[in-house]
């Protein structure tokens, strides 16, 4: 069955430090890949996405992610974390095309930022 | 203007009541969704509609009934609310013209007491 794994439930980093959030998926083909962020009490905001082409994708707020087919991974990175980045981060995989689309979600990684 | 808007944002109600959550998108998308996020932050799709037609109907109790009067609106009606229905419900929309990206509303926090 298709699945998305975010191995780190909770991560704490210091402000200004670099960040990498891991995401692995299980799917036979190359899916569409997404990272969303959810700030406390807020909805889900799209950070970035990968459909095809360049495997390093740039997103909003200084985030980037790299698709590695051999590792079935789509890790999210940021070179210097800001306190406002504290939030819940979700990796998602779209396994269907056309109108019958369905996102499979990871369980999220909660990011805390120390001043 | 909010792209995907849902009301109410917060709802506290008693067990056994019937309630509705409304959703509207002004993005011109043809597909809309309802997702449920439980207390452990797990997100799961409930329904999706394409041009008012039900496309995805996951294993959801039939107390939950979506209604799409037009492709810009997808409402969720819940009958006989139970404690376990307490969650955050997200409306979302997408279109193949947007590169299949799904855009979410800000969520509706439902608490059943």
mmCIF file of N, CA and C in Angstrom, chain A residues 32 34 36 38 41-44 46 49 51 88 90 94 97-103 105-107, chain B residues 9 33 35 37 41-43 45 50 55-56 58 90 94 96 98-102 104-106 109:
data_model
loop_
_atom_site.group_PDB
_atom_site.id
_atom_site.type_symbol
_atom_site.label_atom_id
_atom_site.label_comp_id
_atom_site.label_asym_id
_atom_site.label_seq_id
_atom_site.Cartn_x
_atom_site.Cartn_y
_atom_site.Cartn_z
ATOM 1 N N UNK A 32 3.464 12.749 -7.610
ATOM 2 C CA UNK A 32 3.624 14.171 -7.365
ATOM 3 C C UNK A 32 3.897 14.328 -5.864
ATOM 4 N N UNK A 34 4.638 16.905 -2.411
ATOM 5 C CA UNK A 34 4.326 18.224 -1.857
ATOM 6 C C UNK A 34 4.855 18.331 -0.422
ATOM 7 N N UNK A 36 3.687 20.827 2.809
ATOM 8 C CA UNK A 36 2.784 21.853 3.322
ATOM 9 C C UNK A 36 3.230 22.219 4.739
ATOM 10 N N UNK A 38 1.779 23.997 8.431
ATOM 11 C CA UNK A 38 0.603 24.388 9.202
ATOM 12 C C UNK A 38 1.068 25.095 10.465
ATOM 13 N N UNK A 41 -2.991 26.711 14.882
ATOM 14 C CA UNK A 41 -4.326 27.260 14.701
ATOM 15 C C UNK A 41 -4.634 27.734 13.306
ATOM 16 N N UNK A 42 -3.798 27.369 12.362
ATOM 17 C CA UNK A 42 -3.978 27.829 10.990
ATOM 18 C C UNK A 42 -4.219 26.670 10.039
ATOM 19 N N UNK A 43 -4.511 27.034 8.817
ATOM 20 C CA UNK A 43 -4.701 26.023 7.793
ATOM 21 C C UNK A 43 -3.384 25.566 7.192
ATOM 22 N N UNK A 44 -3.474 24.840 6.091
ATOM 23 C CA UNK A 44 -2.305 24.283 5.424
ATOM 24 C C UNK A 44 -1.888 25.182 4.271
ATOM 25 N N UNK A 46 0.836 25.625 1.090
ATOM 26 C CA UNK A 46 1.783 24.910 0.235
ATOM 27 C C UNK A 46 3.140 25.595 0.275
ATOM 28 N N UNK A 49 6.415 22.016 -4.395
ATOM 29 C CA UNK A 49 5.914 20.795 -5.006
ATOM 30 C C UNK A 49 6.891 20.319 -6.061
ATOM 31 N N UNK A 51 6.758 17.908 -9.572
ATOM 32 C CA UNK A 51 5.996 17.116 -10.528
ATOM 33 C C UNK A 51 6.945 16.358 -11.457
ATOM 34 N N UNK A 88 4.029 22.963 12.073
ATOM 35 C CA UNK A 88 3.931 21.546 11.726
ATOM 36 C C UNK A 88 4.151 21.435 10.224
ATOM 37 N N UNK A 90 4.111 18.983 6.819
ATOM 38 C CA UNK A 90 3.544 17.750 6.273
ATOM 39 C C UNK A 90 4.070 17.499 4.864
ATOM 40 N N UNK A 94 0.796 12.577 -4.116
ATOM 41 C CA UNK A 94 -0.408 12.442 -4.927
ATOM 42 C C UNK A 94 -0.224 11.226 -5.825
ATOM 43 N N UNK A 97 -3.882 10.398 -10.932
ATOM 44 C CA UNK A 97 -3.923 11.470 -11.908
ATOM 45 C C UNK A 97 -5.372 11.801 -12.220
ATOM 46 N N UNK A 98 -5.561 12.802 -13.031
ATOM 47 C CA UNK A 98 -6.915 13.146 -13.457
ATOM 48 C C UNK A 98 -7.746 13.662 -12.315
ATOM 49 N N UNK A 99 -9.028 13.356 -12.344
ATOM 50 C CA UNK A 99 -9.937 13.902 -11.356
ATOM 51 C C UNK A 99 -10.054 13.049 -10.098
ATOM 52 N N UNK A 100 -9.563 11.827 -10.143
ATOM 53 C CA UNK A 100 -9.696 10.964 -8.973
ATOM 54 C C UNK A 100 -8.438 11.065 -8.122
ATOM 55 N N UNK A 101 -8.095 12.280 -7.736
ATOM 56 C CA UNK A 101 -6.827 12.519 -7.082
ATOM 57 C C UNK A 101 -6.961 12.399 -5.584
ATOM 58 N N UNK A 102 -5.904 11.898 -4.961
ATOM 59 C CA UNK A 102 -5.957 11.709 -3.523
ATOM 60 C C UNK A 102 -4.562 11.905 -2.970
ATOM 61 N N UNK A 103 -4.437 12.766 -1.989
ATOM 62 C CA UNK A 103 -3.158 12.954 -1.319
ATOM 63 C C UNK A 103 -3.011 11.952 -0.186
ATOM 64 N N UNK A 105 -0.834 11.413 3.128
ATOM 65 C CA UNK A 105 -0.089 12.326 3.989
ATOM 66 C C UNK A 105 0.840 11.595 4.952
ATOM 67 N N UNK A 106 1.967 12.234 5.250
ATOM 68 C CA UNK A 106 2.759 11.807 6.369
ATOM 69 C C UNK A 106 2.112 12.292 7.662
ATOM 70 N N UNK A 107 2.647 11.832 8.780
ATOM 71 C CA UNK A 107 2.065 12.205 10.067
ATOM 72 C C UNK A 107 2.543 13.552 10.575
ATOM 73 N N UNK B 9 -15.345 28.949 11.497
ATOM 74 C CA UNK B 9 -13.979 28.537 11.812
ATOM 75 C C UNK B 9 -13.960 27.716 13.105
ATOM 76 N N UNK B 33 -12.659 19.227 -2.125
ATOM 77 C CA UNK B 33 -12.410 18.122 -1.206
ATOM 78 C C UNK B 33 -12.816 18.510 0.220
ATOM 79 N N UNK B 35 -11.249 17.225 3.946
ATOM 80 C CA UNK B 35 -10.275 16.443 4.692
ATOM 81 C C UNK B 35 -10.585 16.571 6.169
ATOM 82 N N UNK B 37 -8.715 16.299 9.973
ATOM 83 C CA UNK B 37 -7.463 16.206 10.725
ATOM 84 C C UNK B 37 -7.796 15.898 12.175
ATOM 85 N N UNK B 41 -3.094 15.138 14.521
ATOM 86 C CA UNK B 41 -2.694 15.877 13.328
ATOM 87 C C UNK B 41 -2.724 15.034 12.056
ATOM 88 N N UNK B 42 -3.267 13.804 12.138
ATOM 89 C CA UNK B 42 -3.302 12.974 10.944
ATOM 90 C C UNK B 42 -4.372 13.481 9.989
ATOM 91 N N UNK B 43 -3.999 13.639 8.729
ATOM 92 C CA UNK B 43 -4.906 14.148 7.705
ATOM 93 C C UNK B 43 -5.424 13.010 6.850
ATOM 94 N N UNK B 45 -8.391 12.144 3.671
ATOM 95 C CA UNK B 45 -9.432 12.637 2.777
ATOM 96 C C UNK B 45 -10.761 11.969 3.122
ATOM 97 N N UNK B 50 -15.944 16.525 -8.319
ATOM 98 C CA UNK B 50 -15.483 17.172 -9.533
ATOM 99 C C UNK B 50 -16.707 17.637 -10.316
ATOM 100 N N UNK B 55 -16.580 12.014 -6.534
ATOM 101 C CA UNK B 55 -15.504 11.225 -7.134
ATOM 102 C C UNK B 55 -14.902 10.269 -6.112
ATOM 103 N N UNK B 56 -14.567 10.789 -4.958
ATOM 104 C CA UNK B 56 -13.967 9.983 -3.906
ATOM 105 C C UNK B 56 -14.881 10.020 -2.688
ATOM 106 N N UNK B 58 -14.371 8.164 0.799
ATOM 107 C CA UNK B 58 -13.646 7.229 1.643
ATOM 108 C C UNK B 58 -14.583 6.623 2.676
ATOM 109 N N UNK B 90 -10.952 20.356 6.911
ATOM 110 C CA UNK B 90 -10.389 21.248 5.910
ATOM 111 C C UNK B 90 -11.086 21.042 4.578
ATOM 112 N N UNK B 94 -8.837 22.079 -6.234
ATOM 113 C CA UNK B 94 -7.746 21.947 -7.198
ATOM 114 C C UNK B 94 -8.315 21.946 -8.603
ATOM 115 N N UNK B 96 -6.807 20.739 -12.756
ATOM 116 C CA UNK B 96 -5.668 20.297 -13.559
ATOM 117 C C UNK B 96 -4.955 21.477 -14.176
ATOM 118 N N UNK B 98 -4.080 24.067 -12.657
ATOM 119 C CA UNK B 98 -3.139 24.636 -11.687
ATOM 120 C C UNK B 98 -1.978 23.677 -11.439
ATOM 121 N N UNK B 99 -1.782 22.737 -12.320
ATOM 122 C CA UNK B 99 -0.709 21.777 -12.114
ATOM 123 C C UNK B 99 -1.021 20.799 -11.005
ATOM 124 N N UNK B 100 -2.309 20.559 -10.787
ATOM 125 C CA UNK B 100 -2.736 19.565 -9.802
ATOM 126 C C UNK B 100 -2.392 19.936 -8.366
ATOM 127 N N UNK B 101 -2.158 21.180 -8.085
ATOM 128 C CA UNK B 101 -1.890 21.599 -6.721
ATOM 129 C C UNK B 101 -3.198 21.775 -5.970
ATOM 130 N N UNK B 102 -3.248 21.285 -4.745
ATOM 131 C CA UNK B 102 -4.440 21.398 -3.921
ATOM 132 C C UNK B 102 -4.266 22.568 -2.964
ATOM 133 N N UNK B 104 -5.831 24.712 0.262
ATOM 134 C CA UNK B 104 -6.664 24.444 1.426
ATOM 135 C C UNK B 104 -7.267 25.705 2.014
ATOM 136 N N UNK B 105 -8.443 25.519 2.610
ATOM 137 C CA UNK B 105 -9.016 26.554 3.444
ATOM 138 C C UNK B 105 -8.331 26.561 4.796
ATOM 139 N N UNK B 106 -8.774 27.453 5.680
ATOM 140 C CA UNK B 106 -8.114 27.617 6.963
ATOM 141 C C UNK B 106 -8.607 26.651 8.028
ATOM 142 N N UNK B 109 -12.693 24.188 13.175
ATOM 143 C CA UNK B 109 -12.412 23.425 14.391
ATOM 144 C C UNK B 109 -13.736 23.024 15.022
#
